[in-house]
XYZ file of C-alpha atoms in Angstrom:
684
model
C 97.005 75.230 96.469
C 98.171 71.887 97.824
C 101.811 71.260 98.697
C 101.405 67.503 98.886
C 103.533 65.566 96.431
C 101.625 63.122 94.251
C 101.702 61.755 90.723
C 99.049 64.048 89.228
C 99.659 65.121 85.616
C 101.620 68.318 85.174
C 99.069 70.914 83.930
C 101.756 72.959 82.188
C 102.723 70.190 79.764
C 99.520 70.493 77.737
C 97.321 73.458 76.744
C 94.974 74.617 79.509
C 91.456 73.231 79.041
C 89.830 75.495 81.638
C 87.113 78.056 80.847
C 88.666 80.843 78.753
C 92.042 79.057 79.014
C 92.807 80.505 82.450
C 95.444 78.801 84.633
C 94.093 75.653 86.308
C 95.060 76.796 89.801
C 93.086 73.964 91.377
C 95.304 71.419 89.605
C 98.667 73.190 89.902
C 100.940 71.981 92.694
C 104.395 73.237 93.710
C 106.088 70.046 92.484
C 104.866 70.827 88.967
C 106.923 74.005 88.635
C 110.550 72.886 88.354
C 109.822 70.103 85.807
C 107.646 72.596 83.925
C 110.375 75.259 83.943
C 112.938 72.753 82.702
C 110.689 71.408 79.955
C 109.559 74.893 78.906
C 113.147 76.127 78.650
C 114.017 73.028 76.625
C 111.123 73.631 74.222
C 111.895 77.326 73.859
C 115.553 76.524 73.186
C 114.474 74.150 70.418
C 112.227 76.837 68.926
C 115.108 79.318 68.885
C 117.421 76.724 67.339
C 114.871 76.114 64.587
C 114.921 79.831 63.758
C 118.723 79.938 63.744
C 119.118 76.792 61.608
C 116.539 77.847 59.021
C 118.437 78.036 55.697
C 115.797 80.078 53.880
C 116.394 83.730 53.114
C 116.141 85.821 56.261
C 112.777 87.568 56.564
C 110.740 89.227 59.267
C 108.190 86.393 59.016
C 110.614 83.496 59.489
C 112.722 85.197 62.160
C 111.250 87.961 64.323
C 107.625 86.944 63.936
C 108.395 83.337 64.874
C 110.665 84.476 67.703
C 108.038 86.764 69.198
C 105.421 84.007 69.367
C 107.883 81.426 70.708
C 108.159 80.335 74.333
C 104.432 80.083 75.009
C 104.830 77.331 77.574
C 107.649 79.200 79.315
C 105.469 82.313 79.490
C 102.646 80.303 81.053
C 104.836 78.719 83.708
C 106.668 81.947 84.537
C 103.571 84.128 84.786
C 101.665 81.649 86.953
C 104.623 80.954 89.208
C 105.425 84.593 89.940
C 101.745 85.377 90.404
C 101.699 82.814 93.205
C 105.132 83.723 94.517
C 104.138 87.356 95.102
C 100.479 86.872 96.047
C 100.379 83.546 97.910
C 103.800 82.104 98.601
C 105.038 79.452 101.023
C 108.393 77.885 101.902
C 108.189 75.468 98.968
C 107.602 78.274 96.466
C 110.377 80.333 98.073
C 112.792 77.460 97.471
C 111.592 77.075 93.886
C 112.098 80.812 93.295
C 115.712 80.497 94.435
C 116.260 77.659 91.958
C 114.222 78.994 89.059
C 115.374 82.630 88.983
C 119.022 81.904 88.074
C 117.779 79.302 85.588
C 115.552 81.894 83.910
C 118.364 84.450 83.913
C 120.648 81.927 82.214
C 118.023 81.139 79.589
C 117.468 84.841 78.984
C 121.184 85.254 78.375
C 121.195 82.256 76.040
C 118.607 84.099 73.971
C 120.147 87.573 73.916
C 123.741 86.375 73.562
C 122.960 83.972 70.702
C 125.297 85.304 68.015
C 123.665 83.518 65.098
C 120.224 84.726 66.072
C 121.475 88.290 66.473
C 123.090 88.162 63.020
C 119.678 87.399 61.549
C 118.055 90.209 63.528
C 120.735 92.618 62.289
C 119.923 91.737 58.697
C 116.251 92.571 59.247
C 117.105 95.731 61.198
C 119.360 97.066 58.435
C 116.589 96.472 55.893
C 113.726 97.646 58.106
C 112.946 100.514 55.737
C 111.560 97.855 53.392
C 109.000 96.720 55.945
C 105.556 98.106 55.151
C 103.737 97.365 58.417
C 104.391 99.902 61.241
C 104.233 97.218 63.970
C 106.827 95.146 62.118
C 109.158 98.148 62.004
C 108.598 98.878 65.672
C 109.130 95.251 66.703
C 112.348 95.100 64.684
C 113.652 98.245 66.344
C 112.685 97.006 69.830
C 114.338 93.607 69.338
C 117.552 95.031 67.914
C 117.922 97.544 70.752
C 117.024 94.938 73.377
C 119.677 92.563 72.075
C 122.303 95.318 72.077
C 121.335 96.425 75.603
C 121.542 92.802 76.740
C 125.106 92.399 75.496
C 124.847 91.119 71.920
C 127.779 93.315 70.810
C 130.149 92.149 73.572
C 133.093 89.839 73.001
C 133.009 86.273 74.325
C 134.860 87.029 77.548
C 132.544 89.933 78.317
C 129.482 87.810 77.531
C 130.576 85.128 79.956
C 131.054 87.719 82.688
C 127.629 89.195 81.903
C 126.057 85.760 82.304
C 127.553 85.441 85.787
C 126.393 88.940 86.730
C 122.810 88.382 85.553
C 122.469 85.027 87.283
C 123.869 86.417 90.539
C 121.629 89.494 90.475
C 118.570 87.318 89.882
C 119.377 85.303 92.989
C 120.106 88.383 95.094
C 116.827 90.049 94.113
C 114.905 86.967 95.231
C 116.794 86.980 98.544
C 116.059 90.680 99.036
C 112.334 90.145 98.462
C 112.184 87.166 100.801
C 113.974 89.115 103.532
C 111.498 92.003 103.325
C 108.536 89.635 103.539
C 110.103 87.797 106.495
C 110.751 91.062 108.336
C 107.228 92.318 107.603
C 105.690 89.133 108.958
C 108.187 88.842 111.804
C 106.959 91.823 113.823
C 103.679 92.081 115.697
C 102.768 94.764 118.194
C 100.924 92.766 120.858
C 98.882 94.832 123.297
C 97.462 93.304 126.454
C 96.613 96.497 128.343
C 93.294 98.152 127.521
C 94.765 101.594 128.267
C 97.223 101.145 125.393
C 94.303 101.199 122.939
C 93.591 104.845 123.770
C 92.504 106.811 120.702
C 91.852 103.804 118.491
C 88.457 103.363 116.878
C 86.159 100.414 117.469
C 86.885 99.197 113.934
C 90.634 99.233 114.527
C 90.224 97.412 117.822
C 87.967 94.809 116.175
C 90.559 94.185 113.470
C 93.331 93.892 116.085
C 91.182 91.416 118.028
C 90.744 89.367 114.863
C 94.513 89.408 114.246
C 95.151 88.256 117.826
C 92.654 85.422 117.555
C 94.312 84.264 114.328
C 97.564 84.016 116.337
C 95.817 82.239 119.238
C 96.270 85.300 121.427
C 92.744 85.560 122.775
C 92.164 88.521 125.052
C 94.914 90.553 123.382
C 95.192 92.874 120.394
C 97.696 92.552 117.531
C 98.844 95.252 115.105
C 101.062 94.380 112.149
C 103.314 96.128 109.646
C 100.735 95.715 106.889
C 99.537 99.193 105.849
C 95.835 98.648 106.753
C 96.963 97.939 110.324
C 100.006 100.226 110.557
C 98.690 103.534 109.176
C 95.441 103.696 111.211
C 97.459 102.913 114.341
C 99.907 105.736 113.601
C 96.999 108.085 112.908
C 94.872 107.355 115.958
C 96.943 105.897 118.791
C 97.474 108.299 121.675
C 100.405 106.231 122.928
C 103.449 107.951 121.433
C 105.876 105.261 122.619
C 103.831 102.586 120.817
C 103.640 104.678 117.640
C 107.414 104.949 117.760
C 107.805 101.217 118.328
C 105.692 100.091 115.372
C 107.006 102.852 113.088
C 110.639 101.947 113.793
C 109.863 98.266 113.245
C 108.469 99.219 109.831
C 111.350 101.443 108.701
C 114.044 99.086 110.023
C 112.912 96.035 108.065
C 116.061 94.602 106.491
C 118.254 96.686 108.783
C 118.365 94.648 111.978
C 121.737 92.900 111.652
C 120.049 89.496 111.538
C 119.682 86.769 108.906
C 117.208 88.982 107.005
C 119.469 92.037 106.851
C 119.586 93.476 103.318
C 122.566 95.822 103.512
C 125.125 93.351 102.147
C 122.705 92.332 99.396
C 122.241 95.985 98.396
C 126.001 96.430 98.075
C 126.279 93.337 95.928
C 123.364 94.307 93.669
C 124.540 97.897 93.193
C 128.115 96.874 92.333
C 127.013 94.122 89.959
C 124.580 96.446 88.195
C 127.324 99.029 87.824
C 129.724 96.446 86.422
C 127.023 95.392 83.973
C 126.525 99.006 82.878
C 130.271 99.467 82.353
C 130.441 96.239 80.330
C 127.698 97.582 78.061
C 129.444 100.910 77.617
C 127.472 103.134 79.993
C 128.860 105.516 82.588
C 126.506 104.238 85.270
C 123.546 101.931 85.686
C 120.968 104.739 85.541
C 122.243 105.694 82.081
C 121.763 102.106 80.924
C 118.245 101.817 82.298
C 117.020 105.214 81.074
C 118.457 104.865 77.587
C 115.201 103.336 76.322
C 112.658 105.444 78.246
C 110.808 108.726 77.755
C 113.288 110.467 80.057
C 116.263 109.117 78.031
C 118.926 110.289 80.511
C 119.458 110.462 84.302
C 119.918 114.207 83.933
C 116.357 114.672 82.645
C 114.959 112.483 85.429
C 116.921 114.414 88.046
C 115.744 117.704 86.543
C 112.067 116.800 86.866
C 112.490 115.454 90.402
C 114.439 118.478 91.577
C 111.937 120.876 90.018
C 109.087 119.308 91.982
C 111.274 118.909 95.087
C 112.148 122.582 95.393
C 108.460 123.466 95.192
C 107.255 120.761 97.600
C 109.855 121.066 100.381
C 108.750 124.521 101.602
C 105.153 123.266 101.728
C 106.224 120.255 103.810
C 108.038 122.569 106.207
C 104.867 124.648 106.616
C 103.016 121.441 107.453
C 105.609 120.743 110.159
C 104.940 124.154 111.701
C 101.184 123.489 111.756
C 101.643 120.179 113.534
C 104.211 121.505 115.992
C 101.717 124.181 117.053
C 99.229 121.452 117.979
C 101.890 119.547 119.942
C 102.852 122.698 121.834
C 99.210 123.653 122.499
C 98.633 120.200 123.974
C 101.685 120.606 126.223
C 103.518 117.838 124.393
C 106.965 119.252 125.135
C 108.613 117.344 122.272
C 109.655 117.991 118.700
C 107.628 116.387 115.913
C 109.265 113.095 114.859
C 108.562 110.832 111.849
C 106.379 108.499 113.967
C 104.253 111.497 114.948
C 103.520 112.722 111.429
C 100.482 110.578 110.674
C 98.974 111.274 114.093
C 99.252 115.045 113.979
C 98.462 115.293 110.277
C 95.156 113.612 111.135
C 94.564 116.255 113.829
C 95.292 119.047 111.326
C 92.845 117.481 108.899
C 90.116 117.411 111.544
C 90.898 120.973 112.658
C 91.248 122.609 109.217
C 88.861 120.565 107.134
C 86.509 119.021 109.706
C 86.983 115.653 108.029
C 87.730 112.387 109.787
C 88.617 109.244 107.845
C 86.021 107.283 109.802
C 83.251 109.612 108.630
C 83.818 108.719 104.974
C 84.899 105.061 105.201
C 81.291 103.797 105.555
C 80.705 105.051 101.995
C 83.656 103.120 100.623
C 82.757 99.485 101.020
C 85.328 97.601 98.956
C 82.771 95.933 96.692
C 81.160 99.321 95.989
C 84.535 100.897 95.185
C 85.395 98.074 92.788
C 81.954 98.538 91.242
C 82.805 102.227 90.926
C 85.890 101.350 88.901
C 83.663 99.152 86.722
C 81.015 101.899 86.362
C 83.645 104.388 85.209
C 84.896 101.970 82.528
C 81.295 101.611 81.412
C 80.721 105.379 81.349
C 83.876 106.007 79.328
C 83.864 103.036 76.948
C 80.751 100.948 77.556
C 82.648 98.084 79.206
C 80.679 95.433 81.094
C 81.826 93.120 83.908
C 80.283 89.703 84.470
C 81.026 87.755 87.659
C 82.296 84.228 86.939
C 81.587 81.518 89.490
C 83.321 78.173 89.968
C 86.526 79.365 88.313
C 89.888 77.895 89.389
C 91.557 80.297 91.837
C 94.662 80.098 94.036
C 92.964 81.467 97.171
C 89.391 81.623 98.408
C 89.477 85.452 98.479
C 90.162 85.699 94.733
C 87.223 86.717 92.516
C 86.997 86.454 88.725
C 85.198 88.590 86.113
C 84.670 88.385 82.387
C 85.215 91.786 80.765
C 83.064 92.602 77.733
C 83.270 95.477 75.280
C 80.275 97.700 74.507
C 79.331 95.432 71.585
C 79.379 92.326 73.790
C 82.684 90.941 72.499
C 85.097 89.624 75.090
C 88.024 91.822 76.101
C 89.527 89.514 78.705
C 89.365 87.995 82.171
C 90.044 89.915 85.384
C 91.064 88.418 88.753
C 90.924 90.497 91.945
C 92.721 89.605 95.204
C 92.421 92.409 97.725
C 93.263 91.460 101.336
C 96.607 91.193 103.166
C 97.937 87.844 104.404
C 101.294 86.521 105.518
C 101.802 84.779 102.163
C 101.457 88.020 100.164
C 104.053 90.730 99.748
C 103.066 94.265 100.692
C 101.678 96.818 98.277
C 99.329 96.632 95.318
C 99.988 95.606 91.728
C 98.596 94.466 88.404
C 100.040 91.588 86.403
C 99.261 89.489 83.354
C 98.550 85.787 83.509
C 98.214 85.939 79.724
C 98.974 88.882 77.477
C 97.012 90.048 74.439
C 98.228 89.393 70.888
C 96.914 88.332 67.489
C 98.083 84.826 66.627
C 97.082 82.855 63.547
C 94.484 85.559 62.819
C 92.905 85.059 66.261
C 92.830 87.895 68.792
C 94.100 86.252 71.992
C 92.466 88.115 74.850
C 94.370 88.782 78.081
C 93.977 87.388 81.579
C 94.748 90.130 84.115
C 95.130 90.142 87.886
C 94.772 92.989 90.395
C 96.319 92.397 93.826
C 96.031 94.644 96.875
C 96.453 94.782 100.631
C 93.322 96.640 101.673
C 91.460 96.858 104.975
C 90.051 93.458 105.878
C 86.397 92.878 106.793
C 85.670 92.040 110.419
C 82.956 89.957 112.023
C 80.917 93.151 112.452
C 81.665 95.122 109.278
C 82.641 94.594 105.643
C 85.880 95.942 104.240
C 85.612 99.742 104.442
C 88.397 101.515 102.575
C 90.343 104.644 103.375
C 90.505 107.358 100.732
C 94.062 106.292 99.927
C 92.917 102.701 99.418
C 90.102 103.876 97.155
C 92.597 105.673 94.928
C 94.910 102.642 94.972
C 92.109 100.364 93.787
C 91.333 102.751 90.919
C 95.078 102.973 90.180
C 95.576 99.236 89.776
C 92.383 98.944 87.776
C 93.800 101.586 85.431
C 96.763 99.275 84.838
C 94.294 96.460 84.131
C 92.553 98.499 81.443
C 95.918 99.026 79.755
C 96.196 95.255 79.481
C 92.520 94.503 78.767
C 92.007 97.068 75.992
C 95.225 96.252 74.145
C 94.795 95.718 70.393
C 98.303 94.827 69.206
C 99.581 92.122 66.893
C 102.802 91.059 68.607
C 103.173 89.949 72.263
C 106.295 92.021 72.900
C 104.482 95.239 71.959
C 101.112 94.635 73.601
C 99.432 95.889 76.748
C 101.664 97.189 79.516
C 104.917 96.250 77.735
C 105.850 99.914 77.474
C 108.626 102.030 78.964
C 108.578 102.248 82.748
C 107.962 106.005 82.750
C 104.905 105.554 80.514
C 103.380 102.456 82.123
C 102.152 104.446 85.131
C 100.144 106.881 82.980
C 97.006 104.701 82.565
C 96.959 103.796 86.263
C 97.484 107.282 87.652
C 95.154 108.768 85.038
C 92.301 106.521 86.228
C 92.775 107.665 89.826
C 91.634 111.164 88.882
C 87.977 110.154 88.700
C 87.841 108.425 92.098
C 87.096 111.596 94.075
C 85.286 113.640 91.437
C 81.816 114.657 92.758
C 79.934 113.273 89.745
C 81.794 109.980 90.069
C 81.427 109.672 93.838
C 77.658 109.876 93.514
C 77.726 106.838 91.233
C 79.448 104.446 93.627
C 79.988 105.876 97.129
C 77.039 104.524 99.125
C 76.721 103.891 102.845
C 77.272 100.209 103.499
C 74.269 100.013 105.869
C 71.676 102.416 104.435
C 72.740 102.473 100.760
C 72.541 106.266 101.046
C 74.548 108.139 98.389
C 77.445 110.066 99.900
C 76.091 113.501 100.885
C 77.235 116.732 99.243
C 78.659 117.922 102.553
C 81.154 115.043 102.663
C 81.948 115.367 98.963
C 82.787 119.029 99.523
C 85.061 118.118 102.414
C 86.804 115.485 100.290
C 87.364 118.098 97.595
C 88.681 120.630 100.103
C 91.055 118.128 101.664
C 92.450 117.126 98.253
C 95.540 119.303 98.637
C 95.993 118.401 102.309
C 99.370 116.967 103.375
C 100.670 117.210 99.803
C 103.982 118.612 100.971
C 104.604 115.429 102.951
C 103.335 112.985 100.325
C 105.279 114.712 97.552
C 108.482 115.005 99.558
C 108.527 111.376 100.748
C 107.893 110.208 97.156
C 110.535 112.439 95.559
C 113.029 111.575 98.301
C 112.718 107.890 97.415
C 113.007 108.602 93.708
C 116.156 110.661 94.261
C 117.580 107.963 96.546
C 117.005 105.436 93.747
C 118.731 107.694 91.217
C 121.645 108.307 93.584
C 122.194 104.581 94.123
C 122.213 103.918 90.396
C 124.291 106.946 89.384
C 127.364 105.782 91.313
C 130.246 105.848 88.771
C 132.660 103.401 90.416
C 132.309 100.136 92.348
C 132.703 100.512 96.083
C 131.756 98.880 99.355
C 129.174 101.301 100.665
C 127.883 101.865 104.171
C 124.237 101.646 103.115
C 122.829 103.798 105.913
C 125.572 106.401 105.564
C 124.977 106.581 101.814
C 121.258 107.015 102.368
C 121.817 109.730 104.980
C 124.168 111.626 102.671
C 121.653 111.355 99.829
C 118.925 112.853 102.021
C 121.251 115.479 103.521
C 122.139 116.616 99.994
C 118.513 117.538 99.371
C 118.012 118.935 102.886
C 115.203 116.533 103.754
C 113.733 117.707 107.041
C 114.207 115.289 109.922
C 110.455 114.883 110.477
C 110.145 112.927 107.199
C 111.916 109.839 105.923
C 111.806 108.605 102.305
C 108.701 106.613 101.428
C 111.042 103.624 101.061
C 114.347 103.279 102.821
C 116.992 101.349 100.898
C 116.763 98.217 103.059
C 113.132 97.525 102.079
C 112.976 99.403 98.761
C 111.612 96.402 96.886
C 110.648 98.460 93.844
C 114.308 99.008 92.975
C 115.979 95.944 94.474
C 113.606 93.175 93.419
C 110.639 94.410 91.363
C 112.146 95.938 88.239
C 111.930 99.674 88.992
C 115.706 100.029 89.431
C 116.665 103.562 88.344
C 112.974 103.890 87.533
C 111.096 105.007 90.620
C 111.115 108.534 89.160
C 108.596 107.218 86.630
C 105.721 107.707 89.093
C 106.413 111.438 89.037
C 107.108 111.502 85.288
C 103.824 109.741 84.583
C 102.007 112.008 87.035
C 102.938 114.979 84.874
C 101.310 113.147 81.963
C 98.202 112.033 83.848
C 97.481 115.452 85.366
C 97.900 117.101 81.978
C 95.684 114.446 80.329
C 92.883 114.711 82.890
C 92.912 118.488 82.567
C 91.582 117.966 79.028
C 88.492 116.262 80.494
C 88.052 118.948 83.158
C 88.401 121.760 80.644
C 85.799 120.126 78.386
C 83.200 120.499 81.118
C 82.413 116.769 81.071
C 84.597 114.316 82.975
C 82.958 111.468 81.025
C 83.582 113.140 77.648
C 82.994 110.413 75.048
C 85.143 111.970 72.331
C 88.138 112.358 74.643
C 87.727 108.922 76.229
C 87.573 107.266 72.811
C 90.687 109.161 71.694
C 92.465 108.089 74.881
C 91.479 104.476 74.306
C 92.597 104.459 70.671
C 95.830 106.412 71.123
C 97.015 105.138 74.513
C 95.279 102.041 75.870
C 95.049 100.048 72.648
C 98.480 100.887 71.288
C 100.863 99.256 73.778
C 104.416 99.902 72.605
C 103.625 100.054 68.891
C 104.874 103.661 68.734
C 107.140 105.950 70.721
C 105.163 106.888 73.871
C 105.824 110.605 73.366
C 104.114 110.335 69.972
C 101.212 108.347 71.410
C 100.661 110.963 74.093
C 100.797 113.838 71.638
C 98.365 112.029 69.334
C 95.885 111.989 72.220
C 96.509 115.375 73.827
C 97.490 117.382 70.772
C 100.552 118.803 72.494
C 103.488 117.852 74.708
C 102.727 117.693 78.450
C 103.863 120.253 80.995
C 103.953 120.116 84.795
C 101.506 122.961 85.460
C 98.497 120.690 85.976
C 100.454 118.475 88.380
C 101.691 121.391 90.461
C 98.182 122.844 90.592
C 96.616 119.508 91.580
C 99.085 118.983 94.420
C 98.633 122.562 95.585
C 102.299 123.333 94.985
C 101.622 126.400 92.817
């Protein structure tokens, strides 16, 4: 994407004329965004005013239906901008984000605090029993509750304060995100001594050589804080002091007392969120955010987390003992520390399960794994994936696919963008560039994007994924299916627009197949020989499935509890962020060998990405996904057509058209319980 200013037409001002109506990335330039945002907000404001000024009798059709389809241009600009901002940003886009985010927050408030519009919605809500279409009833309920939770019942003084709070939070969240990215990119472990590569594999050294060459550091080796570089280094490096150095650089992002320090921002965000919750009549921010979820209350979220925690912690402590024995046997003469965990866990895996990551990676070439995700969708629902060439993309690594249903009809368009770069934030995610809905009797099909930060190819080898990366690819593709298979009428209810503790069900559910023996044989092939993964390795993968689950469960739950603790604070205060975090972890007796998966200072999920008071949802949804997959296992056929069709109809197609608890029960036939999860993680 060019950053050169010119007088080219603004692509957002007219409907996209690209194939399938995808964003014309090749024509979009940074200077198009602010004029497009301003014009889109202007148009949406006019659309809302037309609804408000309509003198006809108030009906669902002339109010909520029109409202839900309004703002099409604003949706286009916003979705494309934030796609680029998270996946391929630059200084120009960073500046635009700082300008646009408060503008969008202000416009959002103008919508939800519009008294005349809310009066019309109230009329429809009070008469909703007269509506005959279930989706109309659901949309009415969702809009009414959203308006109330966004301050529609506040007095004028309170509304003005809420506007200030929302605009300020929007700016702070952008700053937080930018600081994390700057800190991630700002550290490089540069090695110039061959001895310091001890323990590393040839693949890791080749990747580090490639990183060094990209930085004009020929003859040296560079390791970064991106997971595909960081984790293998922590696993394999025999240099404990270097493992400590890179690990501490990772966990101290945003906590270095410099211009990118996030501690002050965290204080500001937490106190503003709490003030917002109090304005809206809630005891704390967690109560506000969970009011419209499956969990409903912080107490229920805490209860689930603590239940799993008390089962997982003893297992994690046993894992510590196992690793300490290895350290002592090697004459290490030190106590296991957090930067040692990955290294000695890898040794335990080799010793107990005779499985090394490098022995299975050759069977997980990225393109084969993605094809595996496609094959599974075909096995379950007959979906087909057609590669599209010469499509407009925002980066040369992006690939595009047309997704077809079993009958050949189009379901949508899928973009994939899988490798780390300095312009991309860490992690993996799915997003919509266009959501599904039915408009003017036409089924508008979605445009979906999957983004990851997987192991890069080198000059000698293609991208070969770790087992964790394989599961992550399946996970994000599961999110994509939730968007692609949507069959809803209204935009607000379609696809992944569900509660945060339900949205992770389709993604985590899809992960289950990735390591099933019957599935592995369909896609796991050696990148050189095309040999199907042998039964011996499959058996080892199965055996190692419960390995290190104490650690992975504890670090996840610790972060979820930290999130809940931050957002359950009852009174505003100036907090010492690190002291608060330490107290939170001390309260649950987290052993010193483990830190939370995300420390507060780089916990982007809760301070910039919309999972505030919601990180528990990964565990909540895991209860659902384990219980759901057990139905397939118990049937004796992991590709069971009857079950997969029921899952598609009752979960994937339904979006938010019904209460998620009802949708789940319609599929499973009963409420979920945590037994399958505990069994899968080896905790019971």
